[in-house]
Amino acid sequence: MPESPPWISSVLCEATSGFLRSTSCIEVHLFGSVMRADSGKLGDVDILVVYEEGSLAFAHVFCNHLRSLTTHPPLDVIALSQKEEIETSFIATVGAKRIWPLL
């Protein structure tokens, strides 16, 4: 699986620094064209936020923050609870790569 373009990491690092530095209730993943060999043809950057049960309010604020960023290509953010992700196997199905917390 290809690495994500470097600018994505820096944008997300800047966007998440205040939100995620002191929490472990969120995982952030990239998926879609940004993670495929055809990433030169980006229409958007697909981001998955997986949150712990009981952290919906925090996840909502974080996702809205990401959506408010002006980037080109734009960010497309979706959120799933850990339970929803397990039930759908979304990460495995789309080949998402976790970018937060860093492995």
PDB file of N, CA and C in Angstrom:
ATOM      1  N   MET A   1       0.849  -1.171   0.000  1.00  0.00           N
ATOM      2  CA  MET A   1       0.000   0.000   0.000  1.00  0.00           C
ATOM      3  C   MET A   1       0.898   1.239   0.000  1.00  0.00           C
ATOM      4  N   PRO A   2       0.651   2.204  -0.880  1.00  0.00           N
ATOM      5  CA  PRO A   2       1.489   3.396  -0.940  1.00  0.00           C
ATOM      6  C   PRO A   2       1.358   4.247   0.312  1.00  0.00           C
ATOM      7  N   GLU A   3       2.401   5.033   0.554  1.00  0.00           N
ATOM      8  CA  GLU A   3       2.362   5.990   1.656  1.00  0.00           C
ATOM      9  C   GLU A   3       1.502   7.176   1.235  1.00  0.00           C
ATOM     10  N   SER A   4       0.882   7.823   2.205  1.00  0.00           N
ATOM     11  CA  SER A   4       0.103   9.019   1.892  1.00  0.00           C
ATOM     12  C   SER A   4       1.051  10.160   1.548  1.00  0.00           C
ATOM     13  N   PRO A   5       0.616  11.095   0.690  1.00  0.00           N
ATOM     14  CA  PRO A   5       1.468  12.241   0.356  1.00  0.00           C
ATOM     15  C   PRO A   5       1.851  13.017   1.611  1.00  0.00           C
ATOM     16  N   PRO A   6       3.084  13.537   1.667  1.00  0.00           N
ATOM     17  CA  PRO A   6       3.572  14.212   2.878  1.00  0.00           C
ATOM     18  C   PRO A   6       2.714  15.385   3.321  1.00  0.00           C
ATOM     19  N   TRP A   7       2.129  16.150   2.415  1.00  0.00           N
ATOM     20  CA  TRP A   7       1.352  17.320   2.813  1.00  0.00           C
ATOM     21  C   TRP A   7       0.143  16.928   3.649  1.00  0.00           C
ATOM     22  N   ILE A   8      -0.398  15.727   3.421  1.00  0.00           N
ATOM     23  CA  ILE A   8      -1.562  15.287   4.178  1.00  0.00           C
ATOM     24  C   ILE A   8      -1.195  15.134   5.648  1.00  0.00           C
ATOM     25  N   SER A   9      -0.051  14.526   5.901  1.00  0.00           N
ATOM     26  CA  SER A   9       0.390  14.348   7.280  1.00  0.00           C
ATOM     27  C   SER A   9       0.574  15.684   7.977  1.00  0.00           C
ATOM     28  N   SER A  10       1.172  16.660   7.287  1.00  0.00           N
ATOM     29  CA  SER A  10       1.396  17.948   7.942  1.00  0.00           C
ATOM     30  C   SER A  10       0.082  18.687   8.199  1.00  0.00           C
ATOM     31  N   VAL A  11      -0.859  18.633   7.252  1.00  0.00           N
ATOM     32  CA  VAL A  11      -2.162  19.277   7.456  1.00  0.00           C
ATOM     33  C   VAL A  11      -2.882  18.630   8.634  1.00  0.00           C
ATOM     34  N   LEU A  12      -2.898  17.310   8.665  1.00  0.00           N
ATOM     35  CA  LEU A  12      -3.597  16.622   9.743  1.00  0.00           C
ATOM     36  C   LEU A  12      -2.891  16.802  11.081  1.00  0.00           C
ATOM     37  N   CYS A  13      -1.580  16.853  11.059  1.00  0.00           N
ATOM     38  CA  CYS A  13      -0.830  17.098  12.302  1.00  0.00           C
ATOM     39  C   CYS A  13      -1.216  18.451  12.880  1.00  0.00           C
ATOM     40  N   GLU A  14      -1.248  19.457  12.033  1.00  0.00           N
ATOM     41  CA  GLU A  14      -1.622  20.798  12.481  1.00  0.00           C
ATOM     42  C   GLU A  14      -3.065  20.819  12.976  1.00  0.00           C
ATOM     43  N   ALA A  15      -3.938  20.154  12.250  1.00  0.00           N
ATOM     44  CA  ALA A  15      -5.362  20.163  12.589  1.00  0.00           C
ATOM     45  C   ALA A  15      -5.659  19.413  13.872  1.00  0.00           C
ATOM     46  N   THR A  16      -4.895  18.397  14.156  1.00  0.00           N
ATOM     47  CA  THR A  16      -5.207  17.542  15.293  1.00  0.00           C
ATOM     48  C   THR A  16      -4.415  17.862  16.547  1.00  0.00           C
ATOM     49  N   SER A  17      -3.408  18.706  16.450  1.00  0.00           N
ATOM     50  CA  SER A  17      -2.505  18.900  17.582  1.00  0.00           C
ATOM     51  C   SER A  17      -3.226  19.274  18.866  1.00  0.00           C
ATOM     52  N   GLY A  18      -4.154  20.192  18.801  1.00  0.00           N
ATOM     53  CA  GLY A  18      -4.862  20.599  20.006  1.00  0.00           C
ATOM     54  C   GLY A  18      -5.918  19.613  20.463  1.00  0.00           C
ATOM     55  N   PHE A  19      -6.442  18.821  19.545  1.00  0.00           N
ATOM     56  CA  PHE A  19      -7.527  17.903  19.873  1.00  0.00           C
ATOM     57  C   PHE A  19      -7.038  16.562  20.404  1.00  0.00           C
ATOM     58  N   LEU A  20      -6.044  16.011  19.767  1.00  0.00           N
ATOM     59  CA  LEU A  20      -5.713  14.616  20.041  1.00  0.00           C
ATOM     60  C   LEU A  20      -4.509  14.407  20.938  1.00  0.00           C
ATOM     61  N   ARG A  21      -3.805  15.459  21.248  1.00  0.00           N
ATOM     62  CA  ARG A  21      -2.588  15.308  22.033  1.00  0.00           C
ATOM     63  C   ARG A  21      -2.846  14.607  23.364  1.00  0.00           C
ATOM     64  N   SER A  22      -3.989  14.871  23.982  1.00  0.00           N
ATOM     65  CA  SER A  22      -4.224  14.351  25.333  1.00  0.00           C
ATOM     66  C   SER A  22      -5.359  13.332  25.386  1.00  0.00           C
ATOM     67  N   THR A  23      -5.688  12.715  24.267  1.00  0.00           N
ATOM     68  CA  THR A  23      -6.771  11.740  24.297  1.00  0.00           C
ATOM     69  C   THR A  23      -6.385  10.466  23.571  1.00  0.00           C
ATOM     70  N   SER A  24      -6.992   9.390  23.979  1.00  0.00           N
ATOM     71  CA  SER A  24      -6.775   8.121  23.281  1.00  0.00           C
ATOM     72  C   SER A  24      -8.110   7.547  22.808  1.00  0.00           C
ATOM     73  N   CYS A  25      -9.152   8.378  22.783  1.00  0.00           N
ATOM     74  CA  CYS A  25     -10.480   7.872  22.433  1.00  0.00           C
ATOM     75  C   CYS A  25     -10.760   7.948  20.935  1.00  0.00           C
ATOM     76  N   ILE A  26      -9.782   8.385  20.148  1.00  0.00           N
ATOM     77  CA  ILE A  26      -9.972   8.585  18.712  1.00  0.00           C
ATOM     78  C   ILE A  26      -8.845   7.908  17.946  1.00  0.00           C
ATOM     79  N   GLU A  27      -9.194   7.281  16.834  1.00  0.00           N
ATOM     80  CA  GLU A  27      -8.216   6.839  15.842  1.00  0.00           C
ATOM     81  C   GLU A  27      -8.557   7.551  14.545  1.00  0.00           C
ATOM     82  N   VAL A  28      -7.531   7.932  13.786  1.00  0.00           N
ATOM     83  CA  VAL A  28      -7.731   8.580  12.501  1.00  0.00           C
ATOM     84  C   VAL A  28      -7.077   7.705  11.430  1.00  0.00           C
ATOM     85  N   HIS A  29      -7.834   7.454  10.359  1.00  0.00           N
ATOM     86  CA  HIS A  29      -7.370   6.603   9.253  1.00  0.00           C
ATOM     87  C   HIS A  29      -7.557   7.332   7.933  1.00  0.00           C
ATOM     88  N   LEU A  30      -6.685   7.048   6.974  1.00  0.00           N
ATOM     89  CA  LEU A  30      -6.848   7.514   5.598  1.00  0.00           C
ATOM     90  C   LEU A  30      -7.290   6.342   4.742  1.00  0.00           C
ATOM     91  N   PHE A  31      -8.114   6.623   3.741  1.00  0.00           N
ATOM     92  CA  PHE A  31      -8.511   5.586   2.796  1.00  0.00           C
ATOM     93  C   PHE A  31      -8.882   6.235   1.469  1.00  0.00           C
ATOM     94  N   GLY A  32      -9.215   5.423   0.498  1.00  0.00           N
ATOM     95  CA  GLY A  32      -9.621   5.940  -0.811  1.00  0.00           C
ATOM     96  C   GLY A  32      -8.436   6.210  -1.713  1.00  0.00           C
ATOM     97  N   SER A  33      -8.626   7.126  -2.665  1.00  0.00           N
ATOM     98  CA  SER A  33      -7.618   7.356  -3.699  1.00  0.00           C
ATOM     99  C   SER A  33      -6.290   7.835  -3.130  1.00  0.00           C
ATOM    100  N   VAL A  34      -6.317   8.511  -1.992  1.00  0.00           N
ATOM    101  CA  VAL A  34      -5.067   8.991  -1.396  1.00  0.00           C
ATOM    102  C   VAL A  34      -4.155   7.829  -1.010  1.00  0.00           C
ATOM    103  N   MET A  35      -4.709   6.656  -0.793  1.00  0.00           N
ATOM    104  CA  MET A  35      -3.927   5.494  -0.400  1.00  0.00           C
ATOM    105  C   MET A  35      -3.682   4.534  -1.557  1.00  0.00           C
ATOM    106  N   ARG A  36      -4.083   4.901  -2.744  1.00  0.00           N
ATOM    107  CA  ARG A  36      -3.862   4.048  -3.913  1.00  0.00           C
ATOM    108  C   ARG A  36      -2.804   4.673  -4.820  1.00  0.00           C
ATOM    109  N   ALA A  37      -2.343   3.877  -5.741  1.00  0.00           N
ATOM    110  CA  ALA A  37      -1.312   4.334  -6.666  1.00  0.00           C
ATOM    111  C   ALA A  37      -1.794   5.504  -7.518  1.00  0.00           C
ATOM    112  N   ASP A  38      -3.111   5.670  -7.683  1.00  0.00           N
ATOM    113  CA  ASP A  38      -3.638   6.763  -8.513  1.00  0.00           C
ATOM    114  C   ASP A  38      -3.857   8.049  -7.710  1.00  0.00           C
ATOM    115  N   SER A  39      -3.084   8.219  -6.617  1.00  0.00           N
ATOM    116  CA  SER A  39      -3.293   9.380  -5.743  1.00  0.00           C
ATOM    117  C   SER A  39      -2.963  10.701  -6.429  1.00  0.00           C
ATOM    118  N   GLY A  40      -2.372  10.672  -7.609  1.00  0.00           N
ATOM    119  CA  GLY A  40      -2.137  11.896  -8.353  1.00  0.00           C
ATOM    120  C   GLY A  40      -3.428  12.484  -8.901  1.00  0.00           C
ATOM    121  N   LYS A  41      -4.508  11.717  -8.828  1.00  0.00           N
ATOM    122  CA  LYS A  41      -5.802  12.146  -9.346  1.00  0.00           C
ATOM    123  C   LYS A  41      -6.795  12.385  -8.205  1.00  0.00           C
ATOM    124  N   LEU A  42      -6.351  13.014  -7.138  1.00  0.00           N
ATOM    125  CA  LEU A  42      -7.182  13.197  -5.951  1.00  0.00           C
ATOM    126  C   LEU A  42      -8.346  14.142  -6.201  1.00  0.00           C
ATOM    127  N   GLY A  43      -9.536  13.693  -5.851  1.00  0.00           N
ATOM    128  CA  GLY A  43     -10.690  14.576  -5.844  1.00  0.00           C
ATOM    129  C   GLY A  43     -10.942  15.079  -4.439  1.00  0.00           C
ATOM    130  N   ASP A  44     -10.601  14.213  -3.452  1.00  0.00           N
ATOM    131  CA  ASP A  44     -10.713  14.571  -2.048  1.00  0.00           C
ATOM    132  C   ASP A  44      -9.813  13.641  -1.251  1.00  0.00           C
ATOM    133  N   VAL A  45      -9.698  13.929   0.022  1.00  0.00           N
ATOM    134  CA  VAL A  45      -8.939  13.076   0.936  1.00  0.00           C
ATOM    135  C   VAL A  45      -9.941  12.479   1.904  1.00  0.00           C
ATOM    136  N   ASP A  46     -10.072  11.159   1.855  1.00  0.00           N
ATOM    137  CA  ASP A  46     -11.040  10.461   2.693  1.00  0.00           C
ATOM    138  C   ASP A  46     -10.419  10.136   4.049  1.00  0.00           C
ATOM    139  N   ILE A  47     -11.102  10.571   5.101  1.00  0.00           N
ATOM    140  CA  ILE A  47     -10.630  10.379   6.475  1.00  0.00           C
ATOM    141  C   ILE A  47     -11.710   9.651   7.259  1.00  0.00           C
ATOM    142  N   LEU A  48     -11.295   8.624   7.968  1.00  0.00           N
ATOM    143  CA  LEU A  48     -12.181   7.894   8.868  1.00  0.00           C
ATOM    144  C   LEU A  48     -11.754   8.190  10.297  1.00  0.00           C
ATOM    145  N   VAL A  49     -12.688   8.587  11.119  1.00  0.00           N
ATOM    146  CA  VAL A  49     -12.458   8.774  12.548  1.00  0.00           C
ATOM    147  C   VAL A  49     -13.210   7.660  13.270  1.00  0.00           C
ATOM    148  N   VAL A  50     -12.481   6.870  14.054  1.00  0.00           N
ATOM    149  CA  VAL A  50     -13.086   5.801  14.849  1.00  0.00           C
ATOM    150  C   VAL A  50     -12.999   6.236  16.313  1.00  0.00           C
ATOM    151  N   TYR A  51     -14.147   6.248  16.970  1.00  0.00           N
ATOM    152  CA  TYR A  51     -14.182   6.748  18.348  1.00  0.00           C
ATOM    153  C   TYR A  51     -14.681   5.665  19.310  1.00  0.00           C
ATOM    154  N   GLU A  52     -14.227   5.780  20.547  1.00  0.00           N
ATOM    155  CA  GLU A  52     -14.666   4.861  21.598  1.00  0.00           C
ATOM    156  C   GLU A  52     -16.113   5.147  21.957  1.00  0.00           C
ATOM    157  N   GLU A  53     -16.812   4.109  22.375  1.00  0.00           N
ATOM    158  CA  GLU A  53     -18.184   4.286  22.866  1.00  0.00           C
ATOM    159  C   GLU A  53     -18.142   5.321  23.987  1.00  0.00           C
ATOM    160  N   GLY A  54     -19.105   6.211  24.008  1.00  0.00           N
ATOM    161  CA  GLY A  54     -19.154   7.253  25.025  1.00  0.00           C
ATOM    162  C   GLY A  54     -18.397   8.518  24.629  1.00  0.00           C
ATOM    163  N   SER A  55     -17.751   8.504  23.460  1.00  0.00           N
ATOM    164  CA  SER A  55     -16.974   9.670  23.019  1.00  0.00           C
ATOM    165  C   SER A  55     -17.578  10.331  21.789  1.00  0.00           C
ATOM    166  N   LEU A  56     -18.868  10.124  21.550  1.00  0.00           N
ATOM    167  CA  LEU A  56     -19.518  10.676  20.366  1.00  0.00           C
ATOM    168  C   LEU A  56     -19.421  12.199  20.317  1.00  0.00           C
ATOM    169  N   ALA A  57     -19.646  12.878  21.426  1.00  0.00           N
ATOM    170  CA  ALA A  57     -19.613  14.345  21.431  1.00  0.00           C
ATOM    171  C   ALA A  57     -18.222  14.852  21.036  1.00  0.00           C
ATOM    172  N   PHE A  58     -17.183  14.242  21.596  1.00  0.00           N
ATOM    173  CA  PHE A  58     -15.822  14.641  21.254  1.00  0.00           C
ATOM    174  C   PHE A  58     -15.543  14.360  19.777  1.00  0.00           C
ATOM    175  N   ALA A  59     -15.950  13.195  19.298  1.00  0.00           N
ATOM    176  CA  ALA A  59     -15.739  12.830  17.892  1.00  0.00           C
ATOM    177  C   ALA A  59     -16.461  13.821  16.975  1.00  0.00           C
ATOM    178  N   HIS A  60     -17.655  14.222  17.355  1.00  0.00           N
ATOM    179  CA  HIS A  60     -18.431  15.166  16.559  1.00  0.00           C
ATOM    180  C   HIS A  60     -17.697  16.509  16.431  1.00  0.00           C
ATOM    181  N   VAL A  61     -17.193  17.021  17.532  1.00  0.00           N
ATOM    182  CA  VAL A  61     -16.449  18.287  17.519  1.00  0.00           C
ATOM    183  C   VAL A  61     -15.190  18.142  16.663  1.00  0.00           C
ATOM    184  N   PHE A  62     -14.473  17.039  16.837  1.00  0.00           N
ATOM    185  CA  PHE A  62     -13.246  16.819  16.082  1.00  0.00           C
ATOM    186  C   PHE A  62     -13.526  16.721  14.585  1.00  0.00           C
ATOM    187  N   CYS A  63     -14.527  15.953  14.199  1.00  0.00           N
ATOM    188  CA  CYS A  63     -14.882  15.809  12.780  1.00  0.00           C
ATOM    189  C   CYS A  63     -15.302  17.151  12.181  1.00  0.00           C
ATOM    190  N   ASN A  64     -16.088  17.919  12.910  1.00  0.00           N
ATOM    191  CA  ASN A  64     -16.489  19.243  12.416  1.00  0.00           C
ATOM    192  C   ASN A  64     -15.284  20.153  12.244  1.00  0.00           C
ATOM    193  N   HIS A  65     -14.312  20.034  13.133  1.00  0.00           N
ATOM    194  CA  HIS A  65     -13.078  20.814  12.994  1.00  0.00           C
ATOM    195  C   HIS A  65     -12.366  20.434  11.697  1.00  0.00           C
ATOM    196  N   LEU A  66     -12.206  19.151  11.444  1.00  0.00           N
ATOM    197  CA  LEU A  66     -11.559  18.719  10.197  1.00  0.00           C
ATOM    198  C   LEU A  66     -12.331  19.213   8.981  1.00  0.00           C
ATOM    199  N   ARG A  67     -13.646  19.092   9.031  1.00  0.00           N
ATOM    200  CA  ARG A  67     -14.474  19.531   7.897  1.00  0.00           C
ATOM    201  C   ARG A  67     -14.369  21.034   7.653  1.00  0.00           C
ATOM    202  N   SER A  68     -14.050  21.796   8.676  1.00  0.00           N
ATOM    203  CA  SER A  68     -13.970  23.250   8.529  1.00  0.00           C
ATOM    204  C   SER A  68     -12.662  23.707   7.885  1.00  0.00           C
ATOM    205  N   LEU A  69     -11.688  22.812   7.778  1.00  0.00           N
ATOM    206  CA  LEU A  69     -10.407  23.194   7.196  1.00  0.00           C
ATOM    207  C   LEU A  69     -10.552  23.415   5.694  1.00  0.00           C
ATOM    208  N   THR A  70      -9.890  24.425   5.203  1.00  0.00           N
ATOM    209  CA  THR A  70      -9.891  24.692   3.766  1.00  0.00           C
ATOM    210  C   THR A  70      -8.629  24.080   3.180  1.00  0.00           C
ATOM    211  N   THR A  71      -8.786  22.988   2.479  1.00  0.00           N
ATOM    212  CA  THR A  71      -7.657  22.303   1.854  1.00  0.00           C
ATOM    213  C   THR A  71      -8.005  22.013   0.405  1.00  0.00           C
ATOM    214  N   HIS A  72      -6.976  21.794  -0.376  1.00  0.00           N
ATOM    215  CA  HIS A  72      -7.186  21.335  -1.749  1.00  0.00           C
ATOM    216  C   HIS A  72      -6.257  20.164  -1.981  1.00  0.00           C
ATOM    217  N   PRO A  73      -6.769  19.011  -2.222  1.00  0.00           N
ATOM    218  CA  PRO A  73      -8.184  18.669  -2.319  1.00  0.00           C
ATOM    219  C   PRO A  73      -8.872  18.711  -0.953  1.00  0.00           C
ATOM    220  N   PRO A  74     -10.201  18.818  -0.963  1.00  0.00           N
ATOM    221  CA  PRO A  74     -10.936  18.909   0.308  1.00  0.00           C
ATOM    222  C   PRO A  74     -10.890  17.606   1.104  1.00  0.00           C
ATOM    223  N   LEU A  75     -11.141  17.725   2.386  1.00  0.00           N
ATOM    224  CA  LEU A  75     -11.211  16.563   3.269  1.00  0.00           C
ATOM    225  C   LEU A  75     -12.646  16.068   3.327  1.00  0.00           C
ATOM    226  N   ASP A  76     -12.822  14.765   3.199  1.00  0.00           N
ATOM    227  CA  ASP A  76     -14.130  14.131   3.348  1.00  0.00           C
ATOM    228  C   ASP A  76     -14.032  13.247   4.586  1.00  0.00           C
ATOM    229  N   VAL A  77     -14.743  13.618   5.638  1.00  0.00           N
ATOM    230  CA  VAL A  77     -14.590  12.974   6.943  1.00  0.00           C
ATOM    231  C   VAL A  77     -15.833  12.169   7.290  1.00  0.00           C
ATOM    232  N   ILE A  78     -15.604  10.912   7.683  1.00  0.00           N
ATOM    233  CA  ILE A  78     -16.696  10.099   8.219  1.00  0.00           C
ATOM    234  C   ILE A  78     -16.273   9.579   9.584  1.00  0.00           C
ATOM    235  N   ALA A  79     -17.247   9.251  10.412  1.00  0.00           N
ATOM    236  CA  ALA A  79     -16.955   8.746  11.750  1.00  0.00           C
ATOM    237  C   ALA A  79     -17.758   7.489  12.015  1.00  0.00           C
ATOM    238  N   LEU A  80     -17.116   6.551  12.685  1.00  0.00           N
ATOM    239  CA  LEU A  80     -17.762   5.318  13.128  1.00  0.00           C
ATOM    240  C   LEU A  80     -17.347   5.049  14.564  1.00  0.00           C
ATOM    241  N   SER A  81     -18.254   4.521  15.347  1.00  0.00           N
ATOM    242  CA  SER A  81     -17.855   4.047  16.676  1.00  0.00           C
ATOM    243  C   SER A  81     -17.016   2.784  16.480  1.00  0.00           C
ATOM    244  N   GLN A  82     -16.290   2.397  17.516  1.00  0.00           N
ATOM    245  CA  GLN A  82     -15.508   1.158  17.422  1.00  0.00           C
ATOM    246  C   GLN A  82     -16.417  -0.027  17.113  1.00  0.00           C
ATOM    247  N   LYS A  83     -17.590  -0.049  17.729  1.00  0.00           N
ATOM    248  CA  LYS A  83     -18.538  -1.133  17.507  1.00  0.00           C
ATOM    249  C   LYS A  83     -18.998  -1.161  16.041  1.00  0.00           C
ATOM    250  N   GLU A  84     -19.320   0.015  15.495  1.00  0.00           N
ATOM    251  CA  GLU A  84     -19.749   0.086  14.091  1.00  0.00           C
ATOM    252  C   GLU A  84     -18.638  -0.373  13.153  1.00  0.00           C
ATOM    253  N   GLU A  85     -17.401   0.019  13.466  1.00  0.00           N
ATOM    254  CA  GLU A  85     -16.283  -0.393  12.616  1.00  0.00           C
ATOM    255  C   GLU A  85     -16.109  -1.901  12.651  1.00  0.00           C
ATOM    256  N   ILE A  86     -16.221  -2.492  13.825  1.00  0.00           N
ATOM    257  CA  ILE A  86     -16.088  -3.954  13.944  1.00  0.00           C
ATOM    258  C   ILE A  86     -17.207  -4.654  13.186  1.00  0.00           C
ATOM    259  N   GLU A  87     -18.445  -4.151  13.327  1.00  0.00           N
ATOM    260  CA  GLU A  87     -19.595  -4.770  12.654  1.00  0.00           C
ATOM    261  C   GLU A  87     -19.485  -4.698  11.133  1.00  0.00           C
ATOM    262  N   THR A  88     -18.898  -3.638  10.612  1.00  0.00           N
ATOM    263  CA  THR A  88     -18.827  -3.448   9.160  1.00  0.00           C
ATOM    264  C   THR A  88     -17.488  -3.844   8.553  1.00  0.00           C
ATOM    265  N   SER A  89     -16.471  -4.039   9.388  1.00  0.00           N
ATOM    266  CA  SER A  89     -15.101  -4.292   8.907  1.00  0.00           C
ATOM    267  C   SER A  89     -14.664  -3.226   7.906  1.00  0.00           C
ATOM    268  N   PHE A  90     -15.046  -1.980   8.179  1.00  0.00           N
ATOM    269  CA  PHE A  90     -14.800  -0.888   7.241  1.00  0.00           C
ATOM    270  C   PHE A  90     -13.316  -0.721   6.922  1.00  0.00           C
ATOM    271  N   ILE A  91     -12.470  -0.734   7.950  1.00  0.00           N
ATOM    272  CA  ILE A  91     -11.033  -0.505   7.749  1.00  0.00           C
ATOM    273  C   ILE A  91     -10.444  -1.554   6.812  1.00  0.00           C
ATOM    274  N   ALA A  92     -10.753  -2.812   7.060  1.00  0.00           N
ATOM    275  CA  ALA A  92     -10.233  -3.882   6.202  1.00  0.00           C
ATOM    276  C   ALA A  92     -10.834  -3.813   4.805  1.00  0.00           C
ATOM    277  N   THR A  93     -12.121  -3.512   4.726  1.00  0.00           N
ATOM    278  CA  THR A  93     -12.811  -3.489   3.437  1.00  0.00           C
ATOM    279  C   THR A  93     -12.234  -2.429   2.505  1.00  0.00           C
ATOM    280  N   VAL A  94     -11.945  -1.242   3.023  1.00  0.00           N
ATOM    281  CA  VAL A  94     -11.456  -0.148   2.169  1.00  0.00           C
ATOM    282  C   VAL A  94      -9.933  -0.019   2.180  1.00  0.00           C
ATOM    283  N   GLY A  95      -9.241  -0.836   2.974  1.00  0.00           N
ATOM    284  CA  GLY A  95      -7.786  -0.764   3.033  1.00  0.00           C
ATOM    285  C   GLY A  95      -7.275   0.511   3.677  1.00  0.00           C
ATOM    286  N   ALA A  96      -7.949   0.949   4.734  1.00  0.00           N
ATOM    287  CA  ALA A  96      -7.568   2.192   5.415  1.00  0.00           C
ATOM    288  C   ALA A  96      -6.250   2.015   6.169  1.00  0.00           C
ATOM    289  N   LYS A  97      -5.525   3.124   6.307  1.00  0.00           N
ATOM    290  CA  LYS A  97      -4.259   3.128   7.037  1.00  0.00           C
ATOM    291  C   LYS A  97      -4.389   4.078   8.222  1.00  0.00           C
ATOM    292  N   ARG A  98      -4.098   3.554   9.414  1.00  0.00           N
ATOM    293  CA  ARG A  98      -4.168   4.393  10.617  1.00  0.00           C
ATOM    294  C   ARG A  98      -3.000   5.385  10.624  1.00  0.00           C
ATOM    295  N   ILE A  99      -3.336   6.650  10.876  1.00  0.00           N
ATOM    296  CA  ILE A  99      -2.310   7.684  10.969  1.00  0.00           C
ATOM    297  C   ILE A  99      -2.263   8.325  12.352  1.00  0.00           C
ATOM    298  N   TRP A 100      -3.279   8.034  13.186  1.00  0.00           N
ATOM    299  CA  TRP A 100      -3.290   8.515  14.571  1.00  0.00           C
ATOM    300  C   TRP A 100      -4.020   7.520  15.440  1.00  0.00           C
ATOM    301  N   PRO A 101      -3.570   7.149  16.583  1.00  0.00           N
ATOM    302  CA  PRO A 101      -2.230   7.450  17.041  1.00  0.00           C
ATOM    303  C   PRO A 101      -1.191   6.725  16.182  1.00  0.00           C
ATOM    304  N   LEU A 102      -0.013   7.291  16.147  1.00  0.00           N
ATOM    305  CA  LEU A 102       1.042   6.700  15.339  1.00  0.00           C
ATOM    306  C   LEU A 102       1.410   5.334  15.881  1.00  0.00           C
ATOM    307  N   LEU A 103       1.672   4.439  14.967  1.00  0.00           N
ATOM    308  CA  LEU A 103       2.033   3.071  15.368  1.00  0.00           C
ATOM    309  C   LEU A 103       3.485   2.989  15.756  1.00  0.00           C
TER     310      LEU A 103
END
